[in-house]
Protein backbone atom coordinates (compact mmCIF):
# COMPACT_ATOMS: atom_id res chain seq x y z
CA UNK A 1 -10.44 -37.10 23.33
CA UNK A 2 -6.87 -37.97 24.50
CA UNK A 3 -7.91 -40.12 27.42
CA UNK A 4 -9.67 -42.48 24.71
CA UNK A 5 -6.34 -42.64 22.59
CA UNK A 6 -4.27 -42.88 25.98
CA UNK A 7 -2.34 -40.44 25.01
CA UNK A 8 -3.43 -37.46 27.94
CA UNK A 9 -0.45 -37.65 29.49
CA UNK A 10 1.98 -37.70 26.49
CA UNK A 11 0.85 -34.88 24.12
CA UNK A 12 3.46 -32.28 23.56
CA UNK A 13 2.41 -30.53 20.74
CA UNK A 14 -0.08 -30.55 18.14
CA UNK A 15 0.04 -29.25 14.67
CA UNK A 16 -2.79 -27.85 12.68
CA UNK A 17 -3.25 -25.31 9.64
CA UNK A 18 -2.91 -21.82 10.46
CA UNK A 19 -6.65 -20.63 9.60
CA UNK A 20 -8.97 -18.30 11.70
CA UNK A 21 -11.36 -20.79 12.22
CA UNK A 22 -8.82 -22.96 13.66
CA UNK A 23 -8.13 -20.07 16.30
CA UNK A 24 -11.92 -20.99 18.69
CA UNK A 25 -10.85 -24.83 18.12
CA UNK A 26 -7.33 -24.48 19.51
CA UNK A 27 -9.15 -22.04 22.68
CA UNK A 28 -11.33 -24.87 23.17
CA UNK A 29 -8.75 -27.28 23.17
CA UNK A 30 -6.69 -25.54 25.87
CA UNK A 31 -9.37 -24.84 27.97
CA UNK A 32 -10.04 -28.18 28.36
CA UNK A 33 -6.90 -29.46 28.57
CA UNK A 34 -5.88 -27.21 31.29
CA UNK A 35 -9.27 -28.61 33.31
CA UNK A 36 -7.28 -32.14 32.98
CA UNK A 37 -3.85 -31.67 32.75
CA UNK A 38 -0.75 -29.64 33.57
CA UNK A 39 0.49 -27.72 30.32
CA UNK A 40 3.87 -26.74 30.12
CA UNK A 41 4.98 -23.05 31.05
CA UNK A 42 0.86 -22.96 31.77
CA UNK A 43 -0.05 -23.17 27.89
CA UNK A 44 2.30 -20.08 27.19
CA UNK A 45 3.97 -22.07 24.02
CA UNK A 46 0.65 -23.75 23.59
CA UNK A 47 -0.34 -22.11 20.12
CA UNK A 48 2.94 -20.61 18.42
CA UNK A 49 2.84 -19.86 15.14
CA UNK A 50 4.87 -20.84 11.90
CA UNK A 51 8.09 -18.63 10.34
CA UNK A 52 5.29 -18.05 7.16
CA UNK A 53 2.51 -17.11 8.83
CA UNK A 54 4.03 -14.88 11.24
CA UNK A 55 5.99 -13.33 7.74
CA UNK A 56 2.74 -12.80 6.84
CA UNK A 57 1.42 -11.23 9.12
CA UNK A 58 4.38 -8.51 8.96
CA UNK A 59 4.14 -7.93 5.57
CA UNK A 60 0.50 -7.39 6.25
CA UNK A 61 1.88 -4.88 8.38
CA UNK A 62 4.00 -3.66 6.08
CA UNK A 63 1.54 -3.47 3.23
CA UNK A 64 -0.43 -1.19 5.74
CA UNK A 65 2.07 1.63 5.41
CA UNK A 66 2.35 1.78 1.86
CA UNK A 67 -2.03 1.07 1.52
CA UNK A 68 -2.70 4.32 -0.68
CA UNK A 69 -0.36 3.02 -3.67
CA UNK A 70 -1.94 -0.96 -3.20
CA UNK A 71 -5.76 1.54 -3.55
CA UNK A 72 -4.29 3.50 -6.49
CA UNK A 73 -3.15 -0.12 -8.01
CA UNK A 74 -5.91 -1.88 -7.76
CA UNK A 75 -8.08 1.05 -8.73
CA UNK A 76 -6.17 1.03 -12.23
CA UNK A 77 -7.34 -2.26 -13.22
CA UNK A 78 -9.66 -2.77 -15.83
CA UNK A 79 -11.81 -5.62 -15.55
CA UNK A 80 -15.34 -4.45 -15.63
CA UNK A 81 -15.85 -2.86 -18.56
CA UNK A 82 -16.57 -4.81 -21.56
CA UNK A 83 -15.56 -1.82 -24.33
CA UNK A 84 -12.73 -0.54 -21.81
CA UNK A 85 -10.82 -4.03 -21.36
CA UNK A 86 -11.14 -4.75 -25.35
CA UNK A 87 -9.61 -1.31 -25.70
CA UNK A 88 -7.27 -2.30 -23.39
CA UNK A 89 -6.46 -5.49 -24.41
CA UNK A 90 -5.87 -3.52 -28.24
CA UNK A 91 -3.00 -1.15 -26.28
CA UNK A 92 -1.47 -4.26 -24.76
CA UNK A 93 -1.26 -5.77 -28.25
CA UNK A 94 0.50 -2.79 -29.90
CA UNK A 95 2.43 -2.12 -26.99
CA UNK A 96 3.37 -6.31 -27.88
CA UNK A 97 3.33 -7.26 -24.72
CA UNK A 98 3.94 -10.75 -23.40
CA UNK A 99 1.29 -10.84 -20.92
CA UNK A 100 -2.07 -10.78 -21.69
CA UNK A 101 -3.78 -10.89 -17.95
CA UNK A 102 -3.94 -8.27 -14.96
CA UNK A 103 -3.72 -10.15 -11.74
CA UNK A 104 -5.54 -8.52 -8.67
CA UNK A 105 -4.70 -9.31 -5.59
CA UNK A 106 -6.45 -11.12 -2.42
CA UNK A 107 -6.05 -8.75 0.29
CA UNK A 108 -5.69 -11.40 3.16
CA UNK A 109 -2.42 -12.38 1.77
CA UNK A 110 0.61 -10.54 1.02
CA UNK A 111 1.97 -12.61 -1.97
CA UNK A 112 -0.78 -12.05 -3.95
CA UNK A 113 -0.47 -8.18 -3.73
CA UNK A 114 3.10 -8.27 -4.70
CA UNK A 115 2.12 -10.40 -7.53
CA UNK A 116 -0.44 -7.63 -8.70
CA UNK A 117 2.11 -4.86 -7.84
CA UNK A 118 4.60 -6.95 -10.30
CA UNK A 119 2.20 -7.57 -13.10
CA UNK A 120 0.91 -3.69 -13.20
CA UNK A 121 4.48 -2.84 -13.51
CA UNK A 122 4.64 -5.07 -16.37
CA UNK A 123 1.85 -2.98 -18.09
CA UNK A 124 2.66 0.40 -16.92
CA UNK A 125 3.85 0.94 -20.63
CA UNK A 126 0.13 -0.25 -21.72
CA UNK A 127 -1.79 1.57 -19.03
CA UNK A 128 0.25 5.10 -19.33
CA UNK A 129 -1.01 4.42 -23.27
CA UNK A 130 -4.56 3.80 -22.35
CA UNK A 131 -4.68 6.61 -20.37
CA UNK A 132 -3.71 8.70 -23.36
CA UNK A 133 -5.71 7.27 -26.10
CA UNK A 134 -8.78 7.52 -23.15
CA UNK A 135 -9.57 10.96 -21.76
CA UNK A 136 -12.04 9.82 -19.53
CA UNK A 137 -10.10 7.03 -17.45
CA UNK A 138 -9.47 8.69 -14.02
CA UNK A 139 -7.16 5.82 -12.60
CA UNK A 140 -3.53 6.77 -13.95
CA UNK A 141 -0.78 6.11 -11.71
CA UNK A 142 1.66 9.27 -11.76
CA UNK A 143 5.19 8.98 -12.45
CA UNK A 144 5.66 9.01 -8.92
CA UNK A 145 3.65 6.42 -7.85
CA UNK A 146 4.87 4.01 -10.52
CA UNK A 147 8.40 4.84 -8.64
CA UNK A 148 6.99 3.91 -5.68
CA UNK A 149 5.66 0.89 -7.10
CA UNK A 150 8.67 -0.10 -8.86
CA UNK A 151 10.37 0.64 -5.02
CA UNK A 152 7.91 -1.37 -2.99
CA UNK A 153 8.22 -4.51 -5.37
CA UNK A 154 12.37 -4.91 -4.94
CA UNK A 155 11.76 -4.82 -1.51
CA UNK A 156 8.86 -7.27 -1.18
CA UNK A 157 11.10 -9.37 -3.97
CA UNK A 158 13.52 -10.01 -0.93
CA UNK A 159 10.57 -11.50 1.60
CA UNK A 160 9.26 -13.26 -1.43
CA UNK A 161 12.21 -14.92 -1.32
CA UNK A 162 12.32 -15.44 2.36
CA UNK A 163 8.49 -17.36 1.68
CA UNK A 164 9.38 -19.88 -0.41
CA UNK A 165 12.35 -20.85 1.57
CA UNK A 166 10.37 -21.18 4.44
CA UNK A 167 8.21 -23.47 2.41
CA UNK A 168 10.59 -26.09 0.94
């Protein structure tokens, strides 16, 4: 592929989205171009990844330790229940609430389960309701999870932050 561009002997570094798939393609890639070439340091700095994605993959970390509060979360949403999100929605309304949507999160990425983590808090007043005006919904977050919660999110707030410096 190089040798048609003429460019085999003057590649330093290529750059590429950070996506699984990409992972076999950029094995490939070094495979063959150690067959054909001399990389430098022997392909050591061959594949290094970006500030973001390696922030994301320690707050995946992170995340990990704190897993049974993300379970309890997500386990409080109501979103499959015709009857149970209308009664919902009816708490959120006389609760007057500005938001009007539960966010749940996308597992593979961090930001998304802060975001989730931040909107439940913003209904806690609406879901400790629900769970008082329902008898049978066995999802409530105690007051010490919502802590928790409420804990987690000013310190995920900070590499939030971090994120969308990296990004500009």
């Amino acid at each position: 592929m190089f040798k048609g561009l003429g460019i085999e002997n003057k590649d330093f570094s290529i750059s590429i989205e950070d996506a699984s798939y990409n992972d076999s393609c950029l094995r490939t890639l070094k495979e063959n171009l150690s067959l054909s070439t001399k990389l430098i340091l022997d392909g050591s700095l061959f594949h290094v990844r970006c500030c973001a994605q390696i922030l994301n993959l320690l707050m995946q970390d992170g995340l990990s330790k704190i897993k049974v509060i993300i379970f309890n979360v997500r386990k409080i949403y109501i979103n499959h229940n015709d009857f149970r999100l209308k009664a919902f929605c009816d708490v959120v309304e006389q609760k007057h609430l500005k938001d009007r949507k539960l966010i749940i999160d996308c597992p593979t990425r961090w930001i998304f389960t802060y975001q989730m983590l931040l909107t439940a808090l913003k209904f806690k007043i609406a879901f400790v309701a629900y769970k008082e005006k329902e008898p049978h919904y066995d999802y409530a977050l105690s007051l010490k999870d919502w802590n928790k919660v409420e804990k987690d999110c000013k310190l995920l707030k900070v590499f939030n932050l971090v994120t969308h410096n990296f990004k500009k």
